[in-house]
Amino acid sequence: MSTTLDRPASRQRWVGLAVLVLAVTLVALDATVLSLALPSISETLHPSGTQLLWIGDSYSFVLAGLLVSMGALSDRIGRKKLLLIGSSAFGAASLLAAYAPSAGWLILARALLGVAGATIMPSTLSLIRSLFPDARERATAIGIWGAGATAGAALGPVVGGILLEHFWWGSVFLLNLPILALLLVLGAWLLPESKDPDPGRWDVLSVLLSMSGVIGVVYAIKEAAAGGLGHWPVPVTFALGATALAVFVRRQLRLPTPLLDVRLFTDARFTAAVLGSLTSLIGLSGVIFFMSQYLQLVRGYSPLTAGLAELPAFVGAVVGGLLTAQLARRTGARATLVGGLLVMGLGIAVLGWVQQDTGYLVLGCSFLAVGTAEGIVYTLSADLVLTAAPADKAGAASAVSETAYELGTALGIALVGSVVTAIYAATLVAPAGVDPALAARADESLGNAVEAAGTLPAELGDQLLTASRTAFVHGMNIAAFIAAALLLASAAFSWHLLRRRAGDDRSAEQPSELVH
């Protein structure tokens, strides 16, 4: 057993785990670190409301669309090799993003970061299986890894706030470079190579189908939330995306070595885990997206103060991830997963009653509850996914978990952000006397409204500020209720999926290594 190995080898495993946690934290952090920079980007690059949403979610869209494909590729060419290749590409894309001269360039750079991130994420969780053959050690390692993944997303606004207090918005990307240099050196030295000994061929058609299907469906949902179902690209894009996914599933069932073994979804543990991970990330990324703007543009916090205000989410994510194993052993995986989803849903629902002058104690408690619950749900979900899959398919199975993570991040920004934007635009009524062109620009986003108010006479500018902030808070409240309802529905469905079935000798109460 691994616990009997000599101390240097044992120490090297845990240092190797630190490298993997560093990698997953960096990729997760990059999904949210830009949230506090959106007002600065609006002032510098002048993006439209739609471009602002794409700057936020193009990274996660592309990453989600490629994760399954890259997970399967890592099983074939080697997980360590793909991790190091992806880290190098991530550094190059970070440089392009930091010095992007326009909103379009920044969207492109974020998409390239998503491609690189897709090569990093699947390798991290699957390499844990190689580093830790002992089940108990592996459970602890997964808990630490899960804490890093969720903490990275929650830490993004804090890091962004600190950097934006002293530097320009591009600094949030330059931060990646020294971390990636450390990752490349330590990864090449400490991490073992692992791959599927009999992987079969990498089916390019499956790659194209999975990517086009995921991006098509998510794009359609995003546009429907922003412009309604009557907008003709919505049904067309959704139909094309759904068709691509259906063909992808049928192709996987027929291939001797599929890109993704879709039969894994017949395992209730696997399906419940993926669902829990997806919906919890929708909640977390949605909260970070609209609360970062609320704290700066409605309450007037500086970027650093806004980042520190969201710190309870980071603390909660770390604590939740580290406590997951203990909770699962005491209450069972079913109760732990469902309880985490319930707490998260209720924590987000609190934000549905937040107004411009709500005390920070309410916000801080909500952030703490959401972060802690997310840490628990994602860590347990990752473990359920990993243990439900055969060892030689660890990369592809890990990619499903991380696809849910990134797809949840993208959908959180797309759905929640689009709801806030749509309600804001429908509710805002510019005061009489505001130039129609200026009013139309203010109608696109709260950041544009704040900028427009600064060009008006004091009294008229104050009126526009009040109207725009009221409209934004109204949209934020409704979006919070929608996200909360989604999480509560996910909790109910997960409870149903993980129920104990008569004649099933695998207890739904103990489906993972974390409970042993």
Coordinates of C-alpha atoms in Angstrom, one line a residue:
M1 CA 0.0 0.0 0.0
S2 CA 1.1 3.6 -0.6
T3 CA 1.2 4.4 3.1
T4 CA 4.2 2.0 3.6
L5 CA 6.3 3.8 1.0
D6 CA 9.5 5.6 2.1
R7 CA 9.2 9.1 3.3
P8 CA 10.9 10.8 0.4
A9 CA 8.6 9.1 -2.1
S10 CA 5.6 10.0 0.1
R11 CA 6.8 13.6 0.3
Q12 CA 7.2 13.8 -3.4
R13 CA 3.6 12.7 -4.0
W14 CA 2.3 15.5 -1.8
V15 CA 4.5 18.1 -3.4
G16 CA 3.3 16.7 -6.8
L17 CA -0.3 17.2 -5.5
A18 CA 0.6 20.8 -4.7
V19 CA 1.7 21.3 -8.3
L20 CA -1.7 19.9 -9.5
V21 CA -3.6 22.1 -7.1
L22 CA -1.6 25.1 -8.3
A23 CA -2.6 24.3 -11.9
V24 CA -6.3 23.8 -11.2
T25 CA -6.5 26.9 -9.0
L26 CA -4.9 29.0 -11.7
V27 CA -7.4 27.8 -14.4
A28 CA -10.3 28.2 -12.0
L29 CA -9.1 31.7 -10.9
D30 CA -8.9 32.8 -14.5
A31 CA -12.6 32.2 -14.9
T32 CA -13.5 34.8 -12.3
V33 CA -10.5 37.1 -11.8
L34 CA -11.8 39.4 -14.6
S35 CA -15.1 40.1 -12.9
L36 CA -13.9 43.1 -10.9
A37 CA -12.0 44.4 -14.0
L38 CA -15.2 44.7 -16.1
P39 CA -15.8 48.3 -15.1
S40 CA -12.2 49.2 -16.0
I41 CA -12.4 47.3 -19.3
S42 CA -15.7 49.1 -20.1
E43 CA -13.9 52.5 -19.6
T44 CA -10.9 51.5 -21.6
L45 CA -12.1 49.3 -24.5
H46 CA -15.7 50.5 -24.7
P47 CA -17.4 47.1 -25.3
S48 CA -21.1 46.8 -26.0
G49 CA -23.3 45.0 -23.4
T50 CA -23.1 41.8 -25.5
Q51 CA -19.3 42.1 -25.9
L52 CA -19.0 42.5 -22.1
L53 CA -20.8 39.2 -21.5
W54 CA -18.5 37.5 -24.1
I55 CA -15.4 38.8 -22.4
G56 CA -16.7 37.2 -19.3
D57 CA -17.7 33.8 -20.7
S58 CA -15.8 33.1 -23.9
Y59 CA -13.1 31.5 -21.8
S60 CA -15.4 29.1 -20.1
F61 CA -17.4 28.4 -23.3
V62 CA -14.4 27.2 -25.2
L63 CA -12.9 25.4 -22.2
A64 CA -16.2 23.5 -21.6
G65 CA -16.5 22.6 -25.3
L66 CA -13.0 21.1 -25.4
L67 CA -12.6 19.4 -22.0
V68 CA -14.0 16.0 -23.0
S69 CA -11.9 15.9 -26.1
M70 CA -8.7 17.0 -24.3
G71 CA -9.5 14.5 -21.5
A72 CA -9.5 11.7 -24.0
L73 CA -6.4 13.1 -25.7
S74 CA -4.6 13.1 -22.3
D75 CA -5.4 9.4 -21.9
R76 CA -3.7 8.8 -25.2
I77 CA -0.6 11.0 -25.4
G78 CA 0.1 11.2 -21.6
R79 CA -1.5 13.4 -18.9
K80 CA 1.7 15.0 -17.8
K81 CA 2.8 15.8 -21.3
L82 CA -0.6 17.5 -22.1
L83 CA -0.5 19.4 -18.8
L84 CA 2.9 20.9 -19.6
I85 CA 2.0 21.7 -23.2
G86 CA -1.2 23.4 -22.1
S87 CA 0.7 25.4 -19.4
S88 CA 3.0 26.8 -22.1
A89 CA 0.1 27.8 -24.3
F90 CA -1.7 29.3 -21.4
G91 CA 1.2 31.7 -20.8
A92 CA 1.3 32.8 -24.4
A93 CA -2.5 33.5 -24.4
S94 CA -2.2 35.4 -21.1
L95 CA 0.3 37.8 -22.8
L96 CA -2.1 38.3 -25.7
A97 CA -5.0 39.0 -23.3
A98 CA -3.0 41.5 -21.1
Y99 CA -2.2 43.7 -24.1
A100 CA -5.4 43.3 -26.1
P101 CA -6.1 46.6 -28.0
S102 CA -9.8 46.1 -28.4
A103 CA -12.8 44.2 -27.0
G104 CA -12.7 41.8 -30.0
W105 CA -9.1 41.0 -29.4
L106 CA -9.7 40.4 -25.7
I107 CA -12.6 38.0 -26.5
L108 CA -10.3 36.1 -28.9
A109 CA -7.5 36.0 -26.3
R110 CA -9.9 34.7 -23.7
A111 CA -11.1 32.0 -26.1
L112 CA -7.4 30.9 -26.7
L113 CA -7.0 30.8 -22.9
G114 CA -9.9 28.4 -22.9
V115 CA -8.2 26.1 -25.4
A116 CA -5.1 26.1 -23.3
G117 CA -7.0 25.6 -20.1
A118 CA -8.8 22.6 -21.6
T119 CA -5.5 20.8 -21.9
I120 CA -4.6 21.5 -18.2
M121 CA -7.8 20.7 -16.4
P122 CA -8.4 17.0 -17.3
S123 CA -4.8 16.0 -16.4
T124 CA -4.9 17.4 -12.8
L125 CA -7.6 15.1 -11.4
S126 CA -6.6 12.0 -13.3
L127 CA -2.9 12.3 -12.3
I128 CA -4.1 12.2 -8.6
R129 CA -5.1 8.7 -9.3
S130 CA -1.6 7.8 -10.4
L131 CA 0.0 9.7 -7.5
F132 CA -2.1 8.1 -4.8
P133 CA -3.0 4.5 -5.3
D134 CA -4.1 4.2 -1.7
A135 CA -7.8 4.9 -1.4
R136 CA -7.6 6.9 1.9
E137 CA -4.7 9.1 0.8
R138 CA -6.5 9.6 -2.5
A139 CA -9.6 10.8 -0.8
T140 CA -7.6 13.3 1.2
A141 CA -5.8 14.4 -2.0
I142 CA -9.2 14.9 -3.8
G143 CA -10.4 17.0 -0.9
I144 CA -7.4 19.3 -1.2
W145 CA -7.7 19.4 -5.0
G146 CA -11.5 20.3 -4.7
A147 CA -10.7 23.0 -2.2
G148 CA -8.2 24.4 -4.7
A149 CA -10.6 24.3 -7.6
T150 CA -13.5 26.0 -5.8
A151 CA -11.2 28.4 -3.9
G152 CA -9.6 29.5 -7.2
A153 CA -13.0 30.6 -8.5
A154 CA -13.9 32.3 -5.2
L155 CA -10.4 33.9 -4.9
G156 CA -10.6 35.5 -8.4
P157 CA -12.3 38.8 -7.3
V158 CA -9.9 39.2 -4.3
V159 CA -6.8 38.8 -6.5
G160 CA -8.4 41.0 -9.2
G161 CA -9.2 43.7 -6.6
I162 CA -5.6 43.8 -5.2
L163 CA -4.1 44.1 -8.7
L164 CA -6.6 46.7 -9.9
E165 CA -5.9 48.8 -6.9
H166 CA -2.4 49.4 -8.2
F167 CA -2.2 48.4 -11.8
W168 CA -4.3 48.4 -15.1
W169 CA -6.7 45.6 -15.9
G170 CA -4.2 43.6 -18.0
S171 CA -2.3 42.8 -14.9
V172 CA -4.8 40.1 -14.0
F173 CA -3.4 38.1 -16.9
L174 CA 0.3 38.9 -16.4
L175 CA -0.1 37.3 -12.9
N176 CA -0.4 33.9 -14.7
L177 CA 3.2 34.0 -16.0
P178 CA 5.3 33.5 -12.8
I179 CA 2.8 30.9 -11.6
L180 CA 3.0 29.0 -15.0
A181 CA 6.8 29.1 -14.9
L182 CA 6.8 27.5 -11.5
L183 CA 4.2 24.9 -12.7
L184 CA 6.3 24.0 -15.7
V185 CA 9.5 23.5 -13.7
L186 CA 8.0 21.5 -10.8
G187 CA 5.6 19.6 -13.0
A188 CA 8.4 18.3 -15.2
W189 CA 10.4 17.3 -12.2
L190 CA 7.7 15.8 -9.8
L191 CA 4.8 14.5 -11.8
P192 CA 4.6 11.0 -13.1
E193 CA 3.6 10.2 -16.7
S194 CA 0.4 8.1 -17.1
K195 CA -1.8 7.2 -20.0
D196 CA -4.3 4.6 -21.1
P197 CA -2.3 1.5 -22.3
D198 CA -4.8 0.7 -25.0
P199 CA -6.5 4.0 -25.8
G200 CA -7.7 3.4 -29.4
R201 CA -7.7 6.2 -31.9
W202 CA -8.7 9.8 -31.1
D203 CA -11.9 10.4 -33.1
V204 CA -11.7 13.8 -34.7
L205 CA -15.3 13.8 -35.8
S206 CA -16.4 13.2 -32.2
V207 CA -14.2 16.1 -31.1
L208 CA -15.9 18.5 -33.6
L209 CA -19.4 17.2 -32.7
S210 CA -18.9 17.6 -28.9
M211 CA -17.4 21.1 -29.2
S212 CA -20.0 22.4 -31.7
G213 CA -22.8 20.8 -29.7
V214 CA -21.8 22.3 -26.4
I215 CA -21.0 25.8 -27.7
G216 CA -24.1 25.8 -29.9
V217 CA -26.5 24.9 -27.1
V218 CA -24.9 27.3 -24.6
Y219 CA -24.8 30.1 -27.1
A220 CA -28.5 29.6 -27.8
I221 CA -29.4 29.6 -24.1
K222 CA -27.4 32.8 -23.6
E223 CA -29.0 34.6 -26.5
A224 CA -32.5 33.5 -25.5
A225 CA -31.9 34.9 -22.0
A226 CA -30.7 38.2 -23.5
G227 CA -33.0 38.7 -26.5
G228 CA -35.9 36.2 -26.1
L229 CA -36.9 33.2 -28.1
G230 CA -38.1 35.2 -31.0
H231 CA -34.6 36.1 -32.0
W232 CA -34.1 33.8 -35.0
P233 CA -30.5 32.6 -34.3
V234 CA -31.7 31.2 -31.0
P235 CA -33.9 28.3 -32.3
V236 CA -31.5 27.6 -35.2
T237 CA -28.4 27.5 -33.1
F238 CA -30.1 25.4 -30.4
A239 CA -31.3 22.9 -33.0
L240 CA -27.9 22.6 -34.6
G241 CA -26.2 22.3 -31.2
A242 CA -28.7 19.7 -29.9
T243 CA -28.4 17.7 -33.2
A244 CA -24.6 17.7 -32.9
L245 CA -24.8 16.4 -29.3
A246 CA -27.4 13.7 -30.3
V247 CA -25.1 12.5 -33.1
F248 CA -22.2 12.7 -30.8
V249 CA -23.9 10.4 -28.2
R250 CA -25.0 7.9 -30.9
R251 CA -21.5 7.8 -32.3
Q252 CA -20.0 7.2 -28.9
L253 CA -22.3 4.2 -28.4
R254 CA -21.1 2.7 -31.7
L255 CA -17.3 3.3 -31.4
P256 CA -15.1 0.6 -30.0
T257 CA -13.1 3.2 -28.1
P258 CA -15.3 6.2 -27.6
L259 CA -14.1 9.7 -26.9
L260 CA -16.5 9.6 -23.9
D261 CA -18.2 6.5 -22.5
V262 CA -21.7 7.9 -22.3
R263 CA -22.8 4.7 -20.5
L264 CA -21.2 6.2 -17.4
F265 CA -24.3 8.2 -17.1
T266 CA -26.3 5.1 -16.3
D267 CA -24.6 5.2 -12.9
A268 CA -26.7 7.3 -10.6
R269 CA -23.7 8.4 -8.7
F270 CA -22.0 9.7 -11.9
T271 CA -25.2 11.6 -13.1
A272 CA -25.9 13.1 -9.7
A273 CA -22.3 14.3 -9.4
V274 CA -22.2 15.9 -12.8
L275 CA -25.6 17.6 -12.2
G276 CA -24.5 18.9 -8.8
S277 CA -21.2 20.2 -10.1
L278 CA -22.9 21.9 -13.0
T279 CA -25.7 23.7 -11.0
S280 CA -23.4 24.7 -8.2
L281 CA -21.0 26.4 -10.5
I282 CA -23.9 28.2 -12.3
G283 CA -24.8 29.6 -8.9
L284 CA -21.2 30.6 -7.8
S285 CA -20.2 32.2 -11.1
G286 CA -23.5 34.0 -11.4
V287 CA -23.2 35.4 -7.9
I288 CA -19.6 36.6 -8.6
F289 CA -20.5 38.1 -11.9
F290 CA -23.4 40.3 -10.7
M291 CA -22.1 41.0 -7.2
S292 CA -18.7 42.3 -8.4
Q293 CA -20.6 44.9 -10.4
Y294 CA -23.1 45.6 -7.6
L295 CA -20.3 46.2 -5.0
Q296 CA -18.4 48.6 -7.3
L297 CA -21.0 50.3 -9.4
V298 CA -23.9 50.4 -7.0
R299 CA -22.3 50.6 -3.6
G300 CA -19.2 52.5 -4.8
Y301 CA -16.6 50.1 -3.4
S302 CA -13.0 50.3 -4.8
P303 CA -11.9 47.1 -6.6
L304 CA -9.8 46.1 -3.6
T305 CA -12.6 46.7 -1.1
A306 CA -15.0 44.8 -3.4
G307 CA -12.6 41.8 -3.6
L308 CA -12.2 41.8 0.2
A309 CA -16.0 41.9 0.6
E310 CA -16.2 38.7 -1.4
L311 CA -13.5 37.0 0.7
P312 CA -15.9 35.0 2.8
A313 CA -16.8 33.0 -0.4
F314 CA -13.1 32.0 -0.7
V315 CA -12.7 31.1 2.9
G316 CA -15.9 29.0 2.8
A317 CA -14.7 27.2 -0.4
V318 CA -11.5 26.2 1.2
V319 CA -13.1 25.0 4.5
G320 CA -15.9 23.3 2.6
G321 CA -13.5 21.4 0.4
L322 CA -11.4 20.2 3.3
L323 CA -14.4 19.2 5.4
T324 CA -16.1 17.2 2.7
A325 CA -14.5 13.8 3.5
Q326 CA -15.5 14.1 7.2
L327 CA -19.0 15.1 6.4
A328 CA -19.5 12.3 3.8
R329 CA -18.3 9.7 6.4
R330 CA -20.7 11.0 9.0
T331 CA -23.8 11.6 7.0
G332 CA -23.3 9.7 3.8
A333 CA -22.6 11.1 0.3
R334 CA -26.3 11.5 -0.5
A335 CA -27.1 13.7 2.4
T336 CA -23.8 15.7 2.0
L337 CA -24.3 16.4 -1.7
V338 CA -28.0 17.3 -1.4
G339 CA -27.4 19.4 1.8
G340 CA -24.7 21.4 0.1
L341 CA -27.0 22.2 -2.9
L342 CA -29.8 23.2 -0.5
V343 CA -27.5 25.5 1.6
M344 CA -26.1 27.1 -1.6
G345 CA -29.6 27.7 -3.0
L346 CA -30.8 29.3 0.2
G347 CA -27.6 31.4 0.4
I348 CA -28.2 32.8 -3.1
A349 CA -31.9 33.3 -2.4
V350 CA -30.9 35.8 0.3
L351 CA -29.4 38.0 -2.5
G352 CA -32.9 38.3 -4.0
W353 CA -33.8 40.7 -1.2
V354 CA -30.6 42.8 -1.3
Q355 CA -31.1 46.5 -1.9
Q356 CA -28.6 49.3 -2.5
D357 CA -28.3 50.0 1.3
T358 CA -28.4 46.4 2.7
G359 CA -25.9 45.9 5.5
Y360 CA -22.7 44.0 4.7
L361 CA -23.4 41.4 7.4
V362 CA -26.2 40.0 5.2
L363 CA -23.9 39.9 2.1
G364 CA -21.0 38.4 4.0
C365 CA -23.2 35.6 5.5
S366 CA -24.6 34.8 2.0
F367 CA -21.0 34.7 0.5
L368 CA -19.8 32.4 3.3
A369 CA -22.8 30.0 2.8
V370 CA -22.4 29.9 -1.0
G371 CA -18.7 29.4 -0.9
T372 CA -18.8 26.7 1.8
A373 CA -21.5 24.8 0.0
E374 CA -19.8 25.0 -3.3
G375 CA -16.6 23.6 -1.8
I376 CA -18.5 20.6 -0.5
V377 CA -20.6 20.0 -3.6
Y378 CA -17.7 20.2 -6.1
T379 CA -15.2 18.1 -4.1
L380 CA -17.7 15.4 -3.5
S381 CA -18.9 15.5 -7.1
A382 CA -15.3 15.2 -8.4
D383 CA -14.8 12.1 -6.2
L384 CA -18.0 10.5 -7.3
V385 CA -17.1 10.9 -10.9
L386 CA -13.6 9.6 -10.5
T387 CA -14.6 6.5 -8.6
A388 CA -17.4 5.6 -10.9
A389 CA -15.1 5.4 -13.9
P390 CA -12.6 2.6 -14.8
A391 CA -9.0 3.6 -13.9
D392 CA -7.8 3.6 -17.5
K393 CA -10.5 6.1 -18.5
A394 CA -9.6 8.5 -15.7
G395 CA -8.7 11.4 -18.0
A396 CA -12.0 11.2 -19.9
A397 CA -14.1 10.8 -16.8
S398 CA -12.2 13.6 -15.0
A399 CA -12.9 15.8 -18.1
V400 CA -16.7 15.2 -17.6
S401 CA -16.4 16.5 -14.1
E402 CA -14.4 19.5 -15.2
T403 CA -16.7 20.1 -18.2
A404 CA -19.6 20.4 -15.8
Y405 CA -17.4 22.9 -13.8
E406 CA -16.5 25.1 -16.8
L407 CA -19.9 24.7 -18.4
G408 CA -21.5 25.8 -15.1
T409 CA -19.2 28.8 -15.0
A410 CA -20.1 29.7 -18.6
L411 CA -23.8 29.2 -18.0
G412 CA -23.7 31.2 -14.8
I413 CA -22.3 34.2 -16.5
A414 CA -24.4 33.6 -19.7
L415 CA -27.7 32.9 -18.0
V416 CA -27.5 35.0 -14.8
G417 CA -25.6 37.8 -16.6
S418 CA -28.1 37.8 -19.5
V419 CA -31.1 37.9 -17.1
V420 CA -29.6 40.9 -15.2
T421 CA -28.7 42.6 -18.5
A422 CA -32.2 42.0 -20.0
I423 CA -34.1 43.2 -17.0
Y424 CA -31.8 46.1 -16.5
A425 CA -32.4 47.3 -20.1
A426 CA -36.2 46.7 -19.8
T427 CA -36.5 48.6 -16.5
L428 CA -34.2 51.5 -17.0
V429 CA -35.9 54.7 -18.0
A430 CA -33.5 57.6 -18.7
P431 CA -34.5 60.9 -17.1
A432 CA -35.9 63.6 -19.4
G433 CA -33.1 65.7 -20.9
V434 CA -30.6 63.0 -21.4
D435 CA -29.4 62.8 -25.0
P436 CA -31.0 59.8 -26.8
A437 CA -27.6 58.4 -28.0
L438 CA -26.3 58.7 -24.4
A439 CA -29.4 57.1 -23.1
A440 CA -29.1 54.2 -25.5
R441 CA -25.5 53.6 -24.4
A442 CA -26.5 53.7 -20.7
D443 CA -29.2 51.1 -21.6
E444 CA -26.5 48.6 -22.6
S445 CA -24.9 48.2 -19.2
L446 CA -24.5 49.7 -15.7
G447 CA -20.9 50.5 -16.4
N448 CA -21.9 52.5 -19.5
A449 CA -24.6 54.3 -17.4
V450 CA -22.1 55.3 -14.7
E451 CA -19.7 56.6 -17.4
A452 CA -22.5 58.5 -19.2
A453 CA -23.7 60.0 -15.9
G454 CA -20.2 61.5 -15.4
T455 CA -20.6 63.6 -18.6
L456 CA -23.9 65.1 -17.6
P457 CA -24.7 68.1 -15.3
A458 CA -24.6 67.0 -11.7
E459 CA -28.4 66.9 -11.0
L460 CA -29.2 65.1 -14.3
G461 CA -26.2 62.7 -13.8
D462 CA -27.4 61.8 -10.3
Q463 CA -30.9 61.0 -11.6
L464 CA -29.4 58.7 -14.3
L465 CA -27.2 57.0 -11.7
T466 CA -30.2 56.4 -9.4
A467 CA -32.4 55.0 -12.2
S468 CA -29.6 52.8 -13.5
R469 CA -28.6 51.4 -10.1
T470 CA -32.3 50.7 -9.2
A471 CA -32.8 48.9 -12.5
F472 CA -29.6 46.8 -12.0
V473 CA -30.5 45.8 -8.4
H474 CA -34.0 44.7 -9.7
G475 CA -32.4 42.5 -12.3
M476 CA -29.9 41.1 -9.8
N477 CA -32.7 40.2 -7.4
I478 CA -34.7 38.3 -10.0
A479 CA -31.5 36.5 -11.3
A480 CA -30.7 35.5 -7.7
F481 CA -34.1 33.9 -7.3
I482 CA -33.8 32.1 -10.6
A483 CA -30.4 30.7 -9.6
A484 CA -31.6 29.7 -6.2
A485 CA -34.6 27.9 -7.7
L486 CA -32.3 26.0 -10.0
L487 CA -30.1 24.8 -7.1
L488 CA -33.1 23.7 -5.0
A489 CA -34.5 21.7 -8.0
S490 CA -31.0 20.1 -8.5
A491 CA -31.0 19.1 -4.8
A492 CA -34.4 17.4 -5.2
F493 CA -33.3 15.6 -8.3
S494 CA -30.0 14.5 -6.8
W495 CA -31.9 13.1 -3.8
H496 CA -34.0 11.1 -6.1
L497 CA -31.1 9.8 -8.2
L498 CA -29.1 8.7 -5.1
R499 CA -32.0 6.9 -3.4
R500 CA -31.4 3.4 -2.3
R501 CA -32.9 1.0 -4.8
A502 CA -34.4 -2.4 -3.8
G503 CA -32.0 -5.2 -4.9
D504 CA -29.1 -2.7 -5.5
D505 CA -26.2 -3.9 -3.4
R506 CA -24.3 -0.6 -3.8
S507 CA -25.6 1.8 -1.2
A508 CA -26.3 5.3 -2.4
E509 CA -25.3 6.5 1.0
Q510 CA -21.7 5.3 0.5
P511 CA -20.9 5.6 -3.2
S512 CA -17.4 7.1 -3.0
E513 CA -14.0 6.7 -1.5
L514 CA -14.6 9.7 0.7
V515 CA -16.8 7.7 3.0
H516 CA -14.4 4.9 3.6

